[in-house]
């Protein structure tokens, strides 16, 4: 799949042997022959050797740097420790060196941030290993780290030169993480592609069984959707905001639950249902869309209800969201299956009603 960004266009390759071919893929890019793989501890132990041997077989001089897995480690302190190790490598890295991000969204954002800032910018490629990173983080060029004041507050846009997705890596991913990525797939279908909604419905069983062909097709179709949205609006001034469908209330639910209590995708799944409810009450869509969404999420193993949501806390968090501009909460609401629009006039009672309806 091609991500069209003018001079910064790149390909996303989806296949069953992408890691085996990594060395071949990036040999041309790494003119100086020097490659640094950045990964987290879990993924490094599962796939680090595989990536290194593929790069070395391609004639490249490859090193692996890893940091402890998990969102709490996506910090400037971790980036700083990676810089220390990066600049201590022998032979030293230079502007021709290439960074490879190996892992989920956390190593992706971290390696991308290191690549964006080391020596004022190194070329980089991504080898995502979670479904979330495959269909979401691999397209768009957002890189960064968290700050105590909030997630992803420090970072840069830095487009990779290529993305190589090896669907075999999804075999070791746990069910909870797989489902988190599936929620983003449903989101893409809801905002752009009603035929994908039907396709996911039909393949829900095969997808949950992780049948390689179904996963590869799912990923390719989702990357296409995300790529087309990003190509239309790289810096998020307009239609890219559609990707926030389900995220306004979803982020509130995620933050209120606290780190690790609920996955991002599960929170987004609930947020999408709440957004459908709001749209329904405004007469934009009828109840059948929410019912269809809920049955699809359910078939994929995602919860469609959650007890004990605190509407006050969620509403407060929503208003402090980085994406809320001038105190206004901007909503992405469905207008038909596979279509959404932006709304700036959703009032607090409608949001509370939709949250209460999730319980
Ligand atoms: N840059 C972007 O556009 C973008 C988009 C979406 C999300 N993100 C970021 O991505 C992060 C979430 O991504 P994530 O859910 O992939 O998190 P993650 O990278 O922390 O991965 C989740 C867990 O799965 C493990 N793991 C990864 N691949 C595995 C595999 N193949 N087998 C077994 N275990 C594996 C990881 O070690 C980790 O413990 C967040 O920090 C978010 O901000 C960025
Ligand atoms: Zn998301």
Short mmCIF file of C-alpha atoms and ligand atoms in Angstrom, two decimals:
data_model
loop_
_atom_site.label_atom_id
_atom_site.label_comp_id
_atom_site.label_asym_id
_atom_site.label_seq_id
_atom_site.Cartn_x
_atom_site.Cartn_y
_atom_site.Cartn_z
CA UNK A 1 0.00 0.00 0.00
CA UNK A 2 1.37 3.40 -0.94
CA UNK A 3 1.15 6.32 1.49
CA UNK A 4 0.98 9.37 -0.80
CA UNK A 5 2.80 12.31 0.74
CA UNK A 6 4.59 13.87 -2.24
CA UNK A 7 8.34 13.61 -1.77
CA UNK A 8 7.81 11.84 1.53
CA UNK A 9 5.67 9.03 0.07
CA UNK A 10 6.47 5.53 1.23
CA UNK A 11 5.23 1.96 0.92
CA UNK A 12 3.65 -0.22 3.56
CA UNK A 13 4.46 -3.85 2.78
CA UNK A 14 2.18 -6.47 4.34
CA UNK A 15 3.28 -10.08 4.15
CA UNK A 16 4.18 -13.28 5.86
CA UNK A 17 7.91 -12.92 5.37
CA UNK A 18 8.48 -9.21 5.84
CA UNK A 19 11.04 -9.78 8.61
CA UNK A 20 12.99 -12.29 6.51
CA UNK A 21 13.22 -9.71 3.76
CA UNK A 22 13.97 -6.70 5.95
CA UNK A 23 17.65 -6.70 4.95
CA UNK A 24 16.76 -6.75 1.24
CA UNK A 25 14.13 -4.07 1.70
CA UNK A 26 16.37 -1.53 3.34
CA UNK A 27 19.76 -2.24 1.80
CA UNK A 28 19.29 0.62 -0.69
CA UNK A 29 18.14 3.01 2.00
CA UNK A 30 21.05 2.31 4.34
CA UNK A 31 23.74 3.61 2.03
CA UNK A 32 26.27 3.75 4.84
CA UNK A 33 25.48 0.17 5.78
CA UNK A 34 24.70 1.07 9.38
CA UNK A 35 21.35 0.14 10.97
CA UNK A 36 20.15 0.47 14.57
CA UNK A 37 17.10 -1.51 15.64
CA UNK A 38 15.15 -0.03 18.56
CA UNK A 39 12.70 -2.34 20.32
CA UNK A 40 11.13 -3.03 23.69
CA UNK A 41 12.31 -5.85 25.97
CA UNK A 42 9.44 -8.22 25.09
CA UNK A 43 9.62 -7.82 21.33
CA UNK A 44 13.43 -7.78 21.35
CA UNK A 45 13.48 -11.21 22.96
CA UNK A 46 10.85 -12.57 20.54
CA UNK A 47 11.99 -11.03 17.25
CA UNK A 48 15.26 -9.16 17.84
CA UNK A 49 17.52 -11.94 16.60
CA UNK A 50 15.30 -12.52 13.57
CA UNK A 51 15.51 -8.86 12.57
CA UNK A 52 19.27 -8.67 13.17
CA UNK A 53 20.03 -11.81 11.18
CA UNK A 54 17.88 -10.61 8.29
CA UNK A 55 19.69 -7.25 8.26
CA UNK A 56 23.11 -8.92 8.51
CA UNK A 57 22.22 -11.32 5.71
CA UNK A 58 21.50 -8.19 3.67
CA UNK A 59 25.10 -7.09 4.27
CA UNK A 60 24.24 -4.46 6.86
CA UNK A 61 25.99 -3.65 10.12
CA UNK A 62 23.11 -3.93 12.59
CA UNK A 63 22.86 -3.28 16.34
CA UNK A 64 19.90 -3.71 18.68
CA UNK A 65 18.95 -1.31 21.47
CA UNK A 66 16.04 -2.22 23.72
CA UNK A 67 14.20 -0.58 26.61
CA UNK A 68 11.72 -2.02 29.14
CA UNK A 69 8.31 -2.73 27.56
CA UNK A 70 5.20 -0.74 28.37
CA UNK A 71 3.63 2.70 28.06
CA UNK A 72 5.10 3.95 31.41
CA UNK A 73 8.52 3.72 29.74
CA UNK A 74 7.58 5.91 26.77
CA UNK A 75 9.38 8.86 28.36
CA UNK A 76 12.15 11.37 27.75
CA UNK A 77 14.23 9.45 30.30
CA UNK A 78 14.06 6.34 28.10
CA UNK A 79 14.83 8.41 25.01
CA UNK A 80 17.81 9.88 26.83
CA UNK A 81 19.15 6.44 27.73
CA UNK A 82 18.72 5.38 24.09
CA UNK A 83 20.68 8.46 22.94
CA UNK A 84 23.48 7.54 25.36
CA UNK A 85 23.71 4.05 23.92
CA UNK A 86 23.23 5.23 20.33
CA UNK A 87 26.14 7.67 20.52
CA UNK A 88 28.36 5.08 22.23
CA UNK A 89 28.07 2.63 19.32
CA UNK A 90 31.20 1.70 17.35
CA UNK A 91 31.61 2.53 14.57
CA UNK A 92 29.71 5.73 15.39
CA UNK A 93 26.39 6.40 13.73
CA UNK A 94 26.15 9.17 11.16
CA UNK A 95 23.54 10.88 8.99
CA UNK A 96 23.45 7.87 6.66
CA UNK A 97 22.53 5.47 9.47
CA UNK A 98 19.00 4.09 9.51
CA UNK A 99 16.79 3.44 12.54
CA UNK A 100 14.44 0.45 12.54
CA UNK A 101 11.49 0.53 14.95
CA UNK A 102 10.62 -3.04 15.94
CA UNK A 103 7.52 -3.55 18.07
CA UNK A 104 4.14 -2.06 18.90
CA UNK A 105 3.15 1.57 19.09
CA UNK A 106 5.40 2.26 22.07
CA UNK A 107 8.72 1.29 20.41
CA UNK A 108 7.34 2.82 17.19
CA UNK A 109 6.78 6.23 18.78
CA UNK A 110 10.03 6.00 20.74
CA UNK A 111 12.26 4.91 17.84
CA UNK A 112 10.57 7.47 15.58
CA UNK A 113 11.25 10.20 18.12
CA UNK A 114 14.89 9.19 18.46
CA UNK A 115 15.18 9.10 14.66
CA UNK A 116 13.51 12.51 14.33
CA UNK A 117 15.91 14.18 16.73
CA UNK A 118 19.27 12.32 16.71
CA UNK A 119 21.71 14.24 14.51
CA UNK A 120 18.71 16.46 13.56
CA UNK A 121 16.98 13.62 11.83
CA UNK A 122 17.83 10.11 10.67
CA UNK A 123 15.94 8.03 8.18
CA UNK A 124 13.83 5.33 9.74
CA UNK A 125 11.57 2.39 8.93
CA UNK A 126 8.95 0.61 11.00
CA UNK A 127 8.40 -3.09 11.64
CA UNK A 128 5.19 -3.04 13.66
CA UNK A 129 4.32 -6.14 15.69
CA UNK A 130 0.92 -5.32 17.21
CA UNK A 131 -2.31 -5.00 15.23
CA UNK A 132 -2.73 -1.49 16.63
CA UNK A 133 0.67 -0.45 15.33
CA UNK A 134 0.03 -2.22 11.99
CA UNK A 135 -3.18 -0.37 11.21
CA UNK A 136 -2.72 2.89 13.06
CA UNK A 137 0.75 3.89 14.23
CA UNK A 138 2.42 2.75 10.99
CA UNK A 139 0.81 5.54 8.98
CA UNK A 140 0.98 9.23 9.70
CA UNK A 141 4.49 9.98 10.88
CA UNK A 142 3.58 10.93 14.44
CA UNK A 143 6.41 10.17 16.84
CA UNK A 144 6.90 11.09 20.46
CA UNK A 145 6.96 10.38 24.15
CA UNK A 146 4.67 10.98 27.11
CA UNK A 147 5.07 13.63 29.81
CA UNK A 148 3.71 13.66 33.36
CA UNK A 149 1.24 16.30 32.12
CA UNK A 150 -0.18 14.01 29.45
CA UNK A 151 0.31 11.39 26.74
CA UNK A 152 2.27 12.15 23.57
CA UNK A 153 2.94 15.76 24.57
CA UNK A 154 6.52 15.78 23.28
CA UNK A 155 7.25 14.73 19.73
CA UNK A 156 7.56 15.47 16.06
CA UNK A 157 6.09 14.54 12.73
CA UNK A 158 8.73 12.41 11.01
CA UNK A 159 7.64 10.15 8.17
CA UNK A 160 9.28 6.71 7.90
CA UNK A 161 10.83 5.58 4.58
CA UNK A 162 8.96 2.31 4.65
CA UNK A 163 6.85 0.03 6.82
CA UNK A 164 7.30 -3.74 6.80
CA UNK A 165 4.52 -5.69 8.45
CA UNK A 166 5.16 -9.38 9.13
CA UNK A 167 1.75 -10.82 10.03
CA UNK A 168 3.40 -13.86 11.62
CA UNK A 169 4.39 -11.67 14.57
CA UNK A 170 0.70 -11.38 15.52
CA UNK A 171 0.70 -15.05 16.55
CA UNK A 172 2.44 -14.24 19.82
CA UNK A 173 0.30 -11.21 20.63
CA UNK A 174 -2.20 -11.80 23.44
CA UNK A 175 -5.95 -11.68 22.77
CA UNK A 176 -6.49 -8.47 24.70
CA UNK A 177 -3.92 -6.62 22.57
CA UNK A 178 -5.26 -8.13 19.35
CA UNK A 179 -8.77 -6.93 20.20
CA UNK A 180 -7.48 -3.47 20.99
CA UNK A 181 -6.24 -3.25 17.39
CA UNK A 182 -9.48 -4.71 16.06
CA UNK A 183 -11.40 -1.80 17.58
CA UNK A 184 -9.34 0.61 15.44
CA UNK A 185 -10.15 -1.50 12.38
CA UNK A 186 -13.85 -1.20 13.12
CA UNK A 187 -13.33 2.55 13.55
CA UNK A 188 -11.78 2.83 10.08
CA UNK A 189 -14.72 0.95 8.59
CA UNK A 190 -17.21 3.14 10.45
CA UNK A 191 -15.67 6.40 9.20
CA UNK A 192 -14.91 5.47 5.58
CA UNK A 193 -15.96 2.07 4.32
CA UNK A 194 -19.23 0.29 4.85
CA UNK A 195 -18.09 -2.62 2.70
CA UNK A 196 -15.28 -3.19 5.22
CA UNK A 197 -17.89 -3.29 7.99
CA UNK A 198 -19.62 -6.14 6.16
CA UNK A 199 -16.31 -7.86 5.42
CA UNK A 200 -15.20 -7.78 9.08
CA UNK A 201 -18.61 -9.10 10.08
CA UNK A 202 -18.25 -12.02 7.71
CA UNK A 203 -14.63 -12.77 8.72
CA UNK A 204 -14.91 -12.15 12.48
CA UNK A 205 -14.30 -15.83 13.25
CA UNK A 206 -11.27 -16.18 10.99
CA UNK A 207 -9.83 -12.93 12.28
CA UNK A 208 -10.16 -14.05 15.90
CA UNK A 209 -8.47 -17.35 14.96
CA UNK A 210 -5.69 -15.21 13.42
CA UNK A 211 -5.87 -16.83 10.03
CA UNK A 212 -2.90 -15.25 8.23
CA UNK A 213 -4.72 -14.42 5.00
CA UNK A 214 -7.60 -12.71 6.73
CA UNK A 215 -5.23 -10.73 8.94
CA UNK A 216 -3.13 -9.64 5.97
CA UNK A 217 -6.19 -8.47 4.06
CA UNK A 218 -7.59 -6.75 7.14
CA UNK A 219 -4.33 -4.90 7.70
CA UNK A 220 -3.93 -3.87 4.06
CA UNK A 221 -7.47 -2.52 3.85
CA UNK A 222 -7.04 -0.58 7.07
CA UNK A 223 -3.68 0.85 6.09
CA UNK A 224 -5.30 2.04 2.85
CA UNK A 225 -7.99 3.87 4.74
CA UNK A 226 -5.62 5.49 7.20
CA UNK A 227 -3.22 6.37 4.38
CA UNK A 228 -5.94 8.07 2.36
CA UNK A 229 -7.05 10.15 5.33
CA UNK A 230 -3.51 11.15 6.22
CA UNK A 231 -2.66 11.95 2.58
CA UNK A 232 -5.64 14.30 2.46
CA UNK A 233 -4.62 16.08 5.67
CA UNK A 234 -1.10 15.34 6.92
CA UNK A 235 -1.06 17.90 9.76
CA UNK A 236 -4.50 17.22 11.16
CA UNK A 237 -6.29 20.44 10.26
CA UNK A 238 -9.40 18.89 8.79
CA UNK A 239 -10.55 15.41 7.79
CA UNK A 240 -7.77 13.69 9.73
CA UNK A 241 -9.88 14.52 12.77
CA UNK A 242 -12.30 11.83 11.55
CA UNK A 243 -9.78 9.31 12.87
CA UNK A 244 -10.78 10.50 16.34
CA UNK A 245 -14.15 8.80 16.00
CA UNK A 246 -14.84 7.07 19.32
CA UNK A 247 -11.78 8.71 20.87
CA UNK A 248 -13.35 11.76 22.50
CA UNK A 249 -15.32 9.80 25.09
CA UNK A 250 -12.91 6.86 24.66
CA UNK A 251 -9.94 8.87 25.94
CA UNK A 252 -12.04 9.97 28.89
CA UNK A 253 -12.91 6.36 29.72
CA UNK A 254 -9.28 5.28 29.30
CA UNK A 255 -7.92 8.04 31.51
CA UNK A 256 -10.60 7.60 34.17
CA UNK A 257 -9.94 3.85 34.37
CA UNK A 258 -6.22 4.51 34.88
CA UNK A 259 -3.23 3.07 33.06
CA UNK A 260 -3.51 -0.64 32.24
CA UNK A 261 -7.11 -1.03 33.49
CA UNK A 262 -8.57 -0.98 29.98
CA UNK A 263 -6.91 -1.13 26.58
CA UNK A 264 -7.00 1.85 24.26
CA UNK A 265 -9.05 -0.08 21.70
CA UNK A 266 -11.57 -1.29 24.26
CA UNK A 267 -12.09 2.30 25.42
CA UNK A 268 -12.48 3.43 21.80
CA UNK A 269 -15.03 0.65 21.20
CA UNK A 270 -17.17 2.06 24.05
CA UNK A 271 -16.56 5.60 22.78
CA UNK A 272 -17.83 4.63 19.31
CA UNK A 273 -21.03 3.24 20.79
CA UNK A 274 -21.53 6.43 22.80
CA UNK A 275 -20.92 8.55 19.68
CA UNK A 276 -23.55 6.52 17.81
CA UNK A 277 -25.96 7.13 20.64
CA UNK A 278 -25.37 10.89 20.49
CA UNK A 279 -25.86 10.83 16.72
CA UNK A 280 -29.05 8.86 17.14
CA UNK A 281 -30.51 11.37 19.59
CA UNK A 282 -29.79 14.16 17.10
CA UNK A 283 -31.58 12.25 14.37
CA UNK A 284 -28.41 11.76 12.26
CA UNK A 285 -28.73 7.96 12.16
CA UNK A 286 -31.20 5.44 13.50
CA UNK A 287 -30.66 2.92 16.26
CA UNK A 288 -29.79 0.14 13.80
CA UNK A 289 -26.29 1.55 13.29
CA UNK A 290 -25.48 1.32 16.99
CA UNK A 291 -26.93 -2.17 17.14
CA UNK A 292 -24.87 -3.25 14.17
CA UNK A 293 -21.71 -1.74 15.64
CA UNK A 294 -22.32 -3.44 18.99
CA UNK A 295 -22.89 -6.84 17.43
CA UNK A 296 -19.72 -6.52 15.36
CA UNK A 297 -17.63 -5.50 18.38
CA UNK A 298 -19.15 -8.35 20.35
CA UNK A 299 -18.27 -10.85 17.61
CA UNK A 300 -14.66 -9.65 17.87
CA UNK A 301 -14.62 -10.18 21.64
CA UNK A 302 -14.87 -6.51 22.64
CA UNK A 303 -17.15 -5.37 25.47
CA UNK A 304 -20.02 -3.13 24.48
CA UNK A 305 -21.08 -2.15 28.01
CA UNK A 306 -19.17 -1.12 31.10
CA UNK A 307 -20.38 -0.65 34.64
CA UNK A 308 -19.27 2.10 36.96
CA UNK A 309 -18.28 4.77 34.46
CA UNK A 310 -17.95 8.15 36.18
CA UNK A 311 -19.56 10.68 33.82
CA UNK A 312 -18.25 13.68 35.83
CA UNK A 313 -14.68 12.52 35.65
CA UNK A 314 -14.95 11.56 31.99
CA UNK A 315 -16.50 14.90 31.03
CA UNK A 316 -13.76 16.79 32.91
CA UNK A 317 -11.01 14.78 31.20
CA UNK A 318 -12.62 15.33 27.80
CA UNK A 319 -12.49 19.09 28.24
CA UNK A 320 -8.79 18.99 29.00
CA UNK A 321 -8.02 16.79 26.03
CA UNK A 322 -5.15 18.07 23.91
CA UNK A 323 -7.49 18.00 20.93
CA UNK A 324 -10.18 20.13 22.56
CA UNK A 325 -9.67 23.60 21.08
CA UNK A 326 -10.71 26.75 22.94
CA UNK A 327 -12.53 24.70 25.54
CA UNK A 328 -14.83 23.19 22.94
CA UNK A 329 -15.11 19.47 22.65
CA UNK A 330 -15.21 18.51 19.00
CA UNK A 331 -17.16 15.36 18.19
CA UNK A 332 -16.94 12.98 15.27
CA UNK A 333 -20.41 11.56 14.77
CA UNK A 334 -21.70 9.01 12.26
CA UNK A 335 -24.06 10.27 9.58
CA UNK A 336 -24.48 6.90 7.79
CA UNK A 337 -22.71 3.50 7.83
CA UNK A 338 -19.14 4.27 6.74
CA UNK A 339 -19.56 8.05 7.02
CA UNK A 340 -18.88 10.62 9.73
CA UNK A 341 -18.80 14.38 10.16
CA UNK A 342 -17.45 16.88 12.71
CA UNK A 343 -19.70 18.60 15.23
CA UNK A 344 -18.75 21.44 17.60
CA UNK A 345 -22.11 21.81 19.28
CA UNK A 346 -22.53 18.63 21.31
CA UNK A 347 -23.68 19.70 24.78
CA UNK A 348 -22.82 18.18 28.13
CA UNK A 349 -26.26 16.56 28.75
CA UNK A 350 -26.02 14.60 25.49
CA UNK A 351 -22.58 13.31 26.48
CA UNK A 352 -23.76 12.33 29.96
CA UNK A 353 -26.76 10.54 28.54
CA UNK A 354 -24.57 8.56 26.15
CA UNK A 355 -22.14 7.59 28.92
CA UNK A 356 -24.99 6.55 31.23
CA UNK A 357 -26.33 4.44 28.39
CA UNK A 358 -23.10 2.40 28.33
CA UNK A 359 -23.75 1.06 31.84
N1 LIG B 1 2.22 7.29 16.15
C1 LIG B 1 0.96 7.04 15.98
O1 LIG B 1 0.35 7.46 15.01
C2 LIG B 1 0.25 6.20 16.99
C3 LIG B 1 -1.02 5.70 16.68
C4 LIG B 1 -1.65 4.90 17.60
C5 LIG B 1 -1.03 4.61 18.81
N2 LIG B 1 0.19 5.11 19.08
C6 LIG B 1 0.85 4.80 20.35
O2 LIG B 1 1.01 3.40 20.39
C7 LIG B 1 1.04 2.97 21.74
C8 LIG B 1 0.15 1.76 21.89
O3 LIG B 1 0.59 0.78 20.98
P1 LIG B 1 0.56 -0.77 21.30
O4 LIG B 1 -0.78 -1.13 21.78
O5 LIG B 1 1.14 -1.45 20.15
O6 LIG B 1 1.50 -0.82 22.61
P2 LIG B 1 2.88 -1.55 22.94
O7 LIG B 1 3.90 -1.22 21.94
O8 LIG B 1 3.19 -1.24 24.34
O9 LIG B 1 2.51 -3.11 22.80
C9 LIG B 1 1.63 -3.72 23.74
C10 LIG B 1 2.30 -4.89 24.45
O10 LIG B 1 2.44 -5.98 23.54
C11 LIG B 1 3.79 -6.44 23.51
N3 LIG B 1 4.03 -6.94 22.15
C12 LIG B 1 4.21 -6.19 21.04
N4 LIG B 1 4.26 -6.98 19.96
C13 LIG B 1 4.14 -8.25 20.39
C14 LIG B 1 4.10 -9.51 19.73
N5 LIG B 1 4.15 -9.60 18.40
N6 LIG B 1 3.96 -10.62 20.47
C15 LIG B 1 3.84 -10.52 21.83
N7 LIG B 1 3.85 -9.36 22.50
C16 LIG B 1 3.99 -8.23 21.80
C17 LIG B 1 4.60 -5.26 23.92
O11 LIG B 1 5.84 -5.63 24.45
C18 LIG B 1 3.70 -4.59 24.96
O12 LIG B 1 3.87 -5.21 26.20
C19 LIG B 1 0.62 4.16 22.57
O13 LIG B 1 1.75 4.71 23.20
C20 LIG B 1 0.07 5.13 21.56
O14 LIG B 1 0.24 6.48 21.95
C21 LIG B 1 0.84 5.89 18.18
ZN1 LIG B 2 -6.77 5.12 18.72
#
